Amino acid sequence: MQAGNAIVGQSGGPTSVINASLAGVVETALKSKKIETIYGMRFGIEGVLDNKLLDFSKVDSEVIKSLKQTPSSALGSSRLKLQEEHFAPILKRLKQKNIRNFFMIGGNDTMDTIHRVVEYARNNDWEMSGVGICKTVDNDLFGTDHTPGFPSAAKYVALSILQGGTLARDMQRVDQFVIFQTVGRSAGWLPAAAAAARRKAGDAPHIILLPERPFQRQEFLDLVKNTHKKHGFVSIVCGEGITNPDGSPVSASGTTDKFGNTEFGAMGGTSAAMILHRILSDEFGWRGEFQVTESLQMAAADRTVPLDIKEAYGCGKQAVQLAIKGESGVMVTIERTSKRGEAYKSGFGTAPLSEVANHERPMPDNFIAKNGMDVTKAFLDYVNPLIGELPVYTRLK
């Protein structure tokens, strides 16, 4: 690698451990003899365009260390969709700061940003490595066993269903059903994590609606009716991106963001949970409630999984080590090295940025129940080691 400075940014939605990855990048870069200093982009790639950069060599080491326990995106985030006119001023700024190592922490769109910026620099005779650090609570990035941020968000969902399900069970004479909506455009990893809340048959959640399977209204209503008859209440979890058989979103939103992603329930639209609530109220005349926590599940520091912090930090550290060795055009991935039934172990690998940017990773079929409204034991074997132990609550008989 060519000697020079490094730069790091965060983009897209936050997680409770994204700053742990930032700390991993910064601390490792500052210790490296091959990197002179490292800058932080304020509000993603917009920080480069606006010359709003933070010199981490001037930040107290204790502040950087404390990032590991800090939720949300400390540098600020951005969803700017890069246009052709952006690349020349970006490269000009990177040259001014002698940036030879380009790091970003994020999801699919972020990996695309790294790939395009580094390619533009190379095509304009500027040698610069680009390494991505995976992040998303959606867990839908290609090439990795799971993404930093997902385990903690999964625990948030599982705990919410465990506690909310206990409430719904005891309040069944008041509210006959409850619907909890998670984030996640097109992958069901996060709503599926709710299944970790169960301890025995009849525990919440009873129904899990995943974006990987079309919403079948009559089959859903039949299952709700039978579940209510059996348990006296119904606990339902849905991903925000569930769709009808024709591909249209169950939510009433028709808006999209700058990357063409559907914004569920935004701009005056109605969330999927609200639509489901209306369907059940109209069909059965029941009273019920819906819960839409939105970004809270992305930044709940009180529910952060220690494993998640460790792996997020490790991904940041690994990114710098790869760049120092001359690697570029890759995203750091997490590889599960333990076999089924063994204690959980993991290591790090890489995936090409170009492939990550252009692929999503839905839940595999063997993780989804045959009726399309639940998960299998194989999924629980996958997710339980990531979430860890959940509390056990007393039930009077």
Coordinates of C-alpha atoms in Angstrom, one line a residue:
M1 CA 0.0 0.0 0.0
Q2 CA 1.1 3.6 -0.6
A3 CA 1.7 5.7 2.5
G4 CA -0.9 8.3 3.3
N5 CA -4.0 9.1 5.3
A6 CA -7.2 7.2 5.8
I7 CA -10.9 8.2 6.0
V8 CA -13.9 6.5 7.5
G9 CA -17.6 7.2 7.3
Q10 CA -21.0 5.7 8.3
S11 CA -24.0 5.5 6.1
G12 CA -27.6 4.3 6.1
G13 CA -29.5 3.4 9.2
P14 CA -27.8 3.1 12.5
T15 CA -27.3 0.1 14.8
S16 CA -26.4 -0.2 18.5
V17 CA -22.9 -1.3 17.5
I18 CA -22.0 0.6 14.4
N19 CA -19.8 2.9 16.6
A20 CA -17.9 -0.2 17.8
S21 CA -16.9 -0.8 14.2
L22 CA -15.9 2.9 14.0
A23 CA -13.7 2.4 17.1
G24 CA -12.1 -0.7 15.6
V25 CA -11.2 1.2 12.4
V26 CA -9.9 4.3 14.2
E27 CA -7.9 2.7 16.9
T28 CA -6.2 0.3 14.5
A29 CA -5.4 3.0 12.0
L30 CA -4.0 5.3 14.6
K31 CA -1.6 2.5 15.8
S32 CA -0.5 1.7 12.2
K33 CA 2.9 3.0 11.0
K34 CA 1.6 2.9 7.4
I35 CA -1.3 5.3 8.1
E36 CA -0.4 8.8 9.1
T37 CA -3.8 9.9 10.4
I38 CA -7.4 9.0 9.9
Y39 CA -10.3 11.4 9.2
G40 CA -14.0 10.9 9.9
M41 CA -16.7 11.9 7.4
R42 CA -19.4 14.0 9.0
F43 CA -22.7 12.7 7.6
G44 CA -21.3 10.1 5.3
I45 CA -20.0 11.0 1.9
E46 CA -21.5 14.4 2.3
G47 CA -18.7 15.2 4.8
V48 CA -16.2 14.8 2.0
L49 CA -18.2 17.0 -0.4
D50 CA -18.7 19.7 2.3
N51 CA -15.2 19.4 3.7
K52 CA -16.6 18.5 7.1
L53 CA -14.0 16.1 8.3
L54 CA -13.0 15.1 11.9
D55 CA -9.2 14.5 12.5
F56 CA -9.3 11.5 14.9
S57 CA -5.6 12.1 15.9
K58 CA -6.9 15.1 17.8
V59 CA -9.7 13.2 19.6
D60 CA -9.1 11.9 23.1
S61 CA -8.3 8.2 23.2
E62 CA -10.9 7.6 25.9
V63 CA -13.6 9.2 23.7
I64 CA -12.7 6.8 20.9
K65 CA -12.7 3.9 23.3
S66 CA -16.2 4.8 24.6
L67 CA -17.6 4.6 21.1
K68 CA -17.8 0.8 21.6
Q69 CA -20.6 1.3 24.1
T70 CA -22.4 4.2 22.2
P71 CA -25.4 3.5 20.0
S72 CA -26.5 5.3 16.8
S73 CA -24.0 6.8 14.2
A74 CA -21.5 9.0 16.0
L75 CA -20.2 10.6 12.8
G76 CA -23.7 11.1 11.4
S77 CA -25.2 9.3 8.5
S78 CA -26.3 10.1 5.0
R79 CA -28.5 8.6 2.2
L80 CA -27.1 10.8 -0.6
K81 CA -27.3 9.0 -3.9
L82 CA -24.0 9.7 -5.7
Q83 CA -24.4 11.3 -9.1
E84 CA -21.7 11.6 -11.8
E85 CA -21.1 15.3 -10.9
H86 CA -20.1 14.3 -7.3
F87 CA -17.1 12.2 -8.2
A88 CA -14.7 14.9 -9.3
P89 CA -15.1 17.1 -6.2
I90 CA -14.9 14.0 -4.0
L91 CA -11.6 12.9 -5.5
K92 CA -10.3 16.5 -5.3
R93 CA -10.9 16.5 -1.6
L94 CA -9.4 13.1 -1.1
K95 CA -6.3 14.2 -2.9
Q96 CA -6.0 17.3 -0.8
K97 CA -6.1 15.2 2.4
N98 CA -3.8 12.5 0.8
I99 CA -6.4 9.8 1.4
R100 CA -5.0 6.4 0.4
N101 CA -7.4 4.2 2.5
F102 CA -11.1 4.6 2.2
F103 CA -13.4 2.9 4.7
M104 CA -17.2 3.0 5.1
I105 CA -19.5 1.2 7.5
G106 CA -22.9 0.3 6.1
G107 CA -25.1 -1.8 3.9
N108 CA -25.6 -2.5 0.2
D109 CA -25.8 1.1 -0.9
T110 CA -22.8 2.0 1.2
M111 CA -20.8 -0.8 -0.4
D112 CA -21.8 0.5 -3.8
T113 CA -20.5 4.0 -2.8
I114 CA -17.1 2.6 -1.8
H115 CA -16.9 0.6 -5.0
R116 CA -17.7 3.6 -7.3
V117 CA -15.5 6.1 -5.5
V118 CA -12.5 3.8 -5.5
E119 CA -13.0 2.8 -9.2
Y120 CA -13.3 6.5 -10.1
A121 CA -10.1 7.3 -8.2
R122 CA -8.3 4.4 -10.0
N123 CA -9.5 5.5 -13.4
N124 CA -8.1 9.0 -12.6
D125 CA -4.6 7.8 -11.6
W126 CA -5.1 8.0 -7.8
E127 CA -4.1 4.8 -5.9
M128 CA -6.5 4.2 -3.0
S129 CA -7.7 1.1 -1.3
G130 CA -11.4 0.7 -0.4
V131 CA -12.7 -1.7 2.2
G132 CA -16.2 -1.9 3.6
I133 CA -17.4 -2.9 7.0
C134 CA -20.7 -4.7 7.0
K135 CA -23.6 -3.2 9.0
T136 CA -27.4 -3.6 9.0
V137 CA -30.0 -4.7 11.4
D138 CA -31.9 -6.2 8.4
N139 CA -29.1 -8.9 8.1
D140 CA -29.6 -9.1 4.3
L141 CA -26.0 -8.4 3.1
F142 CA -24.6 -10.9 0.7
G143 CA -21.5 -13.0 1.7
T144 CA -21.7 -12.9 5.5
D145 CA -23.1 -15.2 8.1
H146 CA -24.7 -12.2 9.7
T147 CA -24.1 -8.5 10.0
P148 CA -23.0 -6.5 13.1
G149 CA -26.1 -4.9 14.5
F150 CA -28.4 -7.8 13.7
P151 CA -27.8 -9.8 16.9
S152 CA -28.7 -6.8 19.1
A153 CA -31.7 -5.8 17.0
A154 CA -32.8 -9.4 17.0
K155 CA -32.6 -9.4 20.8
Y156 CA -34.6 -6.2 20.9
V157 CA -37.3 -7.9 18.9
A158 CA -37.3 -11.1 20.9
L159 CA -37.4 -9.3 24.2
S160 CA -40.2 -7.0 23.0
I161 CA -42.2 -10.1 21.9
L162 CA -41.4 -11.9 25.2
Q163 CA -42.6 -9.0 27.3
G164 CA -45.4 -7.8 24.9
G165 CA -46.6 -11.4 24.6
T166 CA -46.8 -11.8 28.4
L167 CA -48.8 -8.6 28.5
A168 CA -51.1 -9.7 25.6
R169 CA -51.7 -13.1 27.3
D170 CA -52.8 -11.5 30.5
M171 CA -54.9 -8.8 28.8
Q172 CA -56.6 -11.1 26.4
R173 CA -60.1 -10.2 27.8
V174 CA -59.3 -6.6 26.8
D175 CA -57.3 -6.9 23.6
Q176 CA -57.7 -10.1 21.5
F177 CA -54.7 -9.5 19.4
V178 CA -51.4 -7.6 19.2
I179 CA -49.3 -6.9 16.1
F180 CA -45.6 -6.0 16.3
Q181 CA -43.9 -4.6 13.2
T182 CA -40.1 -4.7 12.6
V183 CA -37.9 -2.9 10.1
G184 CA -36.6 -4.7 7.1
R185 CA -37.6 -4.0 3.4
S186 CA -37.3 -7.4 1.7
A187 CA -35.8 -9.8 4.2
G188 CA -37.4 -11.5 7.2
W189 CA -34.4 -12.0 9.4
L190 CA -35.6 -9.5 12.0
P191 CA -39.3 -10.5 12.3
A192 CA -38.1 -14.1 12.4
A193 CA -36.0 -13.4 15.4
A194 CA -39.2 -13.0 17.4
A195 CA -39.4 -16.8 17.5
A196 CA -36.5 -16.8 20.0
A197 CA -39.0 -15.5 22.6
R198 CA -40.9 -18.8 22.8
R199 CA -40.3 -21.3 25.6
K200 CA -43.2 -23.6 25.1
A201 CA -46.2 -24.2 22.8
G202 CA -48.6 -21.4 22.8
D203 CA -46.0 -18.7 23.7
A204 CA -45.9 -15.5 21.6
P205 CA -45.4 -15.0 18.8
H206 CA -48.1 -17.2 17.1
I207 CA -47.7 -15.9 13.6
I208 CA -44.7 -14.4 11.8
L209 CA -45.2 -12.7 8.5
L210 CA -42.1 -12.5 6.3
P211 CA -41.3 -10.5 3.2
E212 CA -40.0 -13.7 1.5
R213 CA -43.6 -15.0 1.4
P214 CA -46.6 -13.2 -0.1
F215 CA -49.3 -12.2 2.3
Q216 CA -52.2 -14.6 1.8
R217 CA -55.2 -12.9 3.4
Q218 CA -57.6 -15.8 3.8
E219 CA -54.9 -18.2 5.0
F220 CA -53.8 -15.6 7.5
L221 CA -57.4 -15.1 8.7
D222 CA -57.9 -18.8 9.1
L223 CA -54.8 -19.1 11.2
V224 CA -55.7 -16.1 13.3
K225 CA -59.1 -17.6 14.0
N226 CA -57.7 -21.0 15.0
T227 CA -55.0 -19.5 17.1
H228 CA -57.4 -17.3 19.0
K229 CA -59.7 -20.3 19.6
K230 CA -56.8 -22.3 21.0
H231 CA -55.0 -19.6 23.1
G232 CA -57.5 -16.9 23.7
F233 CA -55.3 -14.2 22.0
V234 CA -53.1 -13.8 19.0
S235 CA -49.6 -12.4 18.8
I236 CA -48.5 -11.5 15.3
V237 CA -45.1 -10.2 14.1
C238 CA -44.7 -8.7 10.6
G239 CA -41.8 -7.3 8.6
E240 CA -42.5 -3.8 7.3
G241 CA -41.9 -5.0 3.8
I242 CA -44.5 -7.8 3.5
T243 CA -46.2 -7.8 0.1
N244 CA -49.5 -9.0 -1.4
P245 CA -49.4 -11.8 -4.0
D246 CA -49.2 -9.2 -6.8
G247 CA -46.0 -7.8 -5.3
S248 CA -47.6 -4.6 -4.0
P249 CA -46.7 -3.6 -0.4
V250 CA -49.3 -4.4 2.3
S251 CA -48.5 -1.0 3.7
A252 CA -50.3 1.8 1.9
S253 CA -47.1 3.7 1.1
G254 CA -46.1 4.2 -2.5
T255 CA -43.1 6.4 -1.9
T256 CA -39.5 5.5 -2.5
D257 CA -36.2 7.0 -1.3
K258 CA -33.3 8.2 -3.5
F259 CA -32.0 4.6 -4.0
G260 CA -35.4 3.4 -5.2
N261 CA -36.2 1.6 -1.9
T262 CA -39.9 1.6 -0.8
E263 CA -40.5 3.8 2.3
F264 CA -43.1 1.7 4.1
G265 CA -45.8 3.8 5.9
A266 CA -44.0 7.1 5.0
M267 CA -45.4 10.3 3.7
G268 CA -48.9 9.9 5.0
G269 CA -49.0 6.2 4.2
T270 CA -50.1 3.4 6.5
S271 CA -47.8 0.8 8.0
A272 CA -48.3 -2.9 7.4
A273 CA -49.2 -3.3 11.1
M274 CA -52.0 -0.8 10.8
I275 CA -53.4 -2.5 7.7
L276 CA -53.3 -5.9 9.5
H277 CA -55.0 -4.3 12.5
R278 CA -57.8 -3.0 10.3
I279 CA -58.2 -6.4 8.6
L280 CA -58.6 -8.2 11.9
S281 CA -60.9 -5.6 13.4
D282 CA -63.2 -5.6 10.4
E283 CA -63.2 -9.4 10.1
F284 CA -63.7 -10.4 13.7
G285 CA -64.8 -7.2 15.5
W286 CA -62.0 -7.6 18.0
R287 CA -60.1 -4.9 19.8
G288 CA -56.4 -5.1 19.5
E289 CA -53.2 -3.0 19.3
F290 CA -50.2 -2.6 17.0
Q291 CA -46.7 -1.6 17.9
V292 CA -44.3 0.0 15.4
T293 CA -41.0 0.9 17.0
E294 CA -39.2 2.0 13.8
S295 CA -35.6 3.0 14.5
L296 CA -35.6 2.2 18.3
Q297 CA -34.7 -1.4 17.4
M298 CA -31.6 0.0 15.6
A299 CA -30.2 1.9 18.6
A300 CA -31.3 0.3 21.8
A301 CA -28.0 0.3 23.8
D302 CA -29.7 -1.3 26.8
R303 CA -30.3 -4.5 24.7
T304 CA -26.9 -4.7 23.0
V305 CA -25.4 -8.2 22.8
P306 CA -21.8 -8.3 24.0
L307 CA -20.9 -10.7 21.1
D308 CA -22.3 -8.0 18.7
I309 CA -19.9 -5.4 20.1
K310 CA -17.0 -7.7 19.9
E311 CA -17.7 -8.7 16.3
A312 CA -18.5 -5.2 15.2
Y313 CA -15.2 -3.9 16.6
G314 CA -13.4 -6.9 15.0
C315 CA -14.8 -6.1 11.6
G316 CA -13.5 -2.5 11.8
K317 CA -10.0 -3.7 13.0
Q318 CA -9.9 -6.3 10.2
A319 CA -10.8 -3.7 7.5
V320 CA -7.7 -1.7 8.4
Q321 CA -5.5 -4.7 8.5
L322 CA -6.7 -5.8 5.1
A323 CA -6.0 -2.3 3.7
I324 CA -2.5 -2.3 5.1
K325 CA -1.8 -5.6 3.4
G326 CA -2.9 -4.1 0.1
E327 CA -6.5 -5.5 -0.1
S328 CA -9.1 -3.4 -1.8
G329 CA -12.6 -3.7 -3.3
V330 CA -13.9 -6.0 -0.5
M331 CA -16.2 -6.0 2.4
V332 CA -15.2 -7.6 5.7
T333 CA -17.6 -10.5 6.5
I334 CA -18.3 -12.7 9.5
E335 CA -17.8 -16.4 9.0
R336 CA -19.4 -18.9 11.5
T337 CA -16.7 -21.5 12.1
S338 CA -18.6 -23.7 14.6
K339 CA -20.8 -26.6 13.5
R340 CA -24.4 -27.2 14.5
G341 CA -24.6 -28.2 18.1
E342 CA -21.1 -26.8 19.0
A343 CA -20.4 -23.6 21.0
Y344 CA -20.6 -20.6 18.7
K345 CA -17.3 -19.5 17.1
S346 CA -16.6 -17.1 14.3
G347 CA -13.9 -15.6 12.2
F348 CA -13.6 -13.0 9.4
G349 CA -13.6 -13.3 5.6
T350 CA -14.2 -11.0 2.6
A351 CA -16.7 -10.6 -0.2
P352 CA -16.3 -8.4 -3.3
L353 CA -17.9 -5.0 -3.0
S354 CA -19.4 -5.3 -6.5
E355 CA -21.2 -8.5 -5.5
V356 CA -22.4 -7.1 -2.1
A357 CA -23.7 -4.0 -3.8
N358 CA -25.8 -5.9 -6.3
H359 CA -27.2 -8.7 -4.2
E360 CA -29.5 -9.1 -1.2
R361 CA -29.6 -12.1 1.1
P362 CA -33.2 -13.2 1.9
M363 CA -33.9 -15.9 4.4
P364 CA -33.3 -19.4 2.9
D365 CA -36.3 -21.7 2.4
N366 CA -35.1 -24.1 5.1
F367 CA -35.5 -21.3 7.7
I368 CA -39.2 -20.7 6.8
A369 CA -42.1 -22.9 7.8
K370 CA -44.1 -24.6 5.2
N371 CA -47.2 -22.4 5.8
G372 CA -45.0 -19.3 5.2
M373 CA -46.0 -17.8 8.5
D374 CA -43.4 -19.1 10.9
V375 CA -39.8 -20.3 11.1
T376 CA -38.1 -23.6 11.5
K377 CA -35.8 -25.2 14.1
A378 CA -32.9 -24.6 11.7
F379 CA -33.5 -20.8 12.0
L380 CA -33.6 -21.0 15.7
D381 CA -30.3 -23.0 15.7
Y382 CA -28.9 -20.1 13.6
V383 CA -30.2 -17.1 15.6
N384 CA -30.2 -18.3 19.3
P385 CA -26.4 -18.2 19.7
L386 CA -26.4 -14.6 18.3
I387 CA -29.1 -13.4 20.7
G388 CA -27.9 -15.2 23.9
E389 CA -30.0 -15.9 26.9
L390 CA -33.4 -14.3 27.5
P391 CA -35.1 -13.8 30.8
V392 CA -37.7 -16.3 32.0
Y393 CA -40.9 -14.9 33.5
T394 CA -43.2 -16.6 36.0
R395 CA -46.7 -17.7 34.9
L396 CA -49.5 -18.5 37.4
K397 CA -51.4 -21.7 36.6

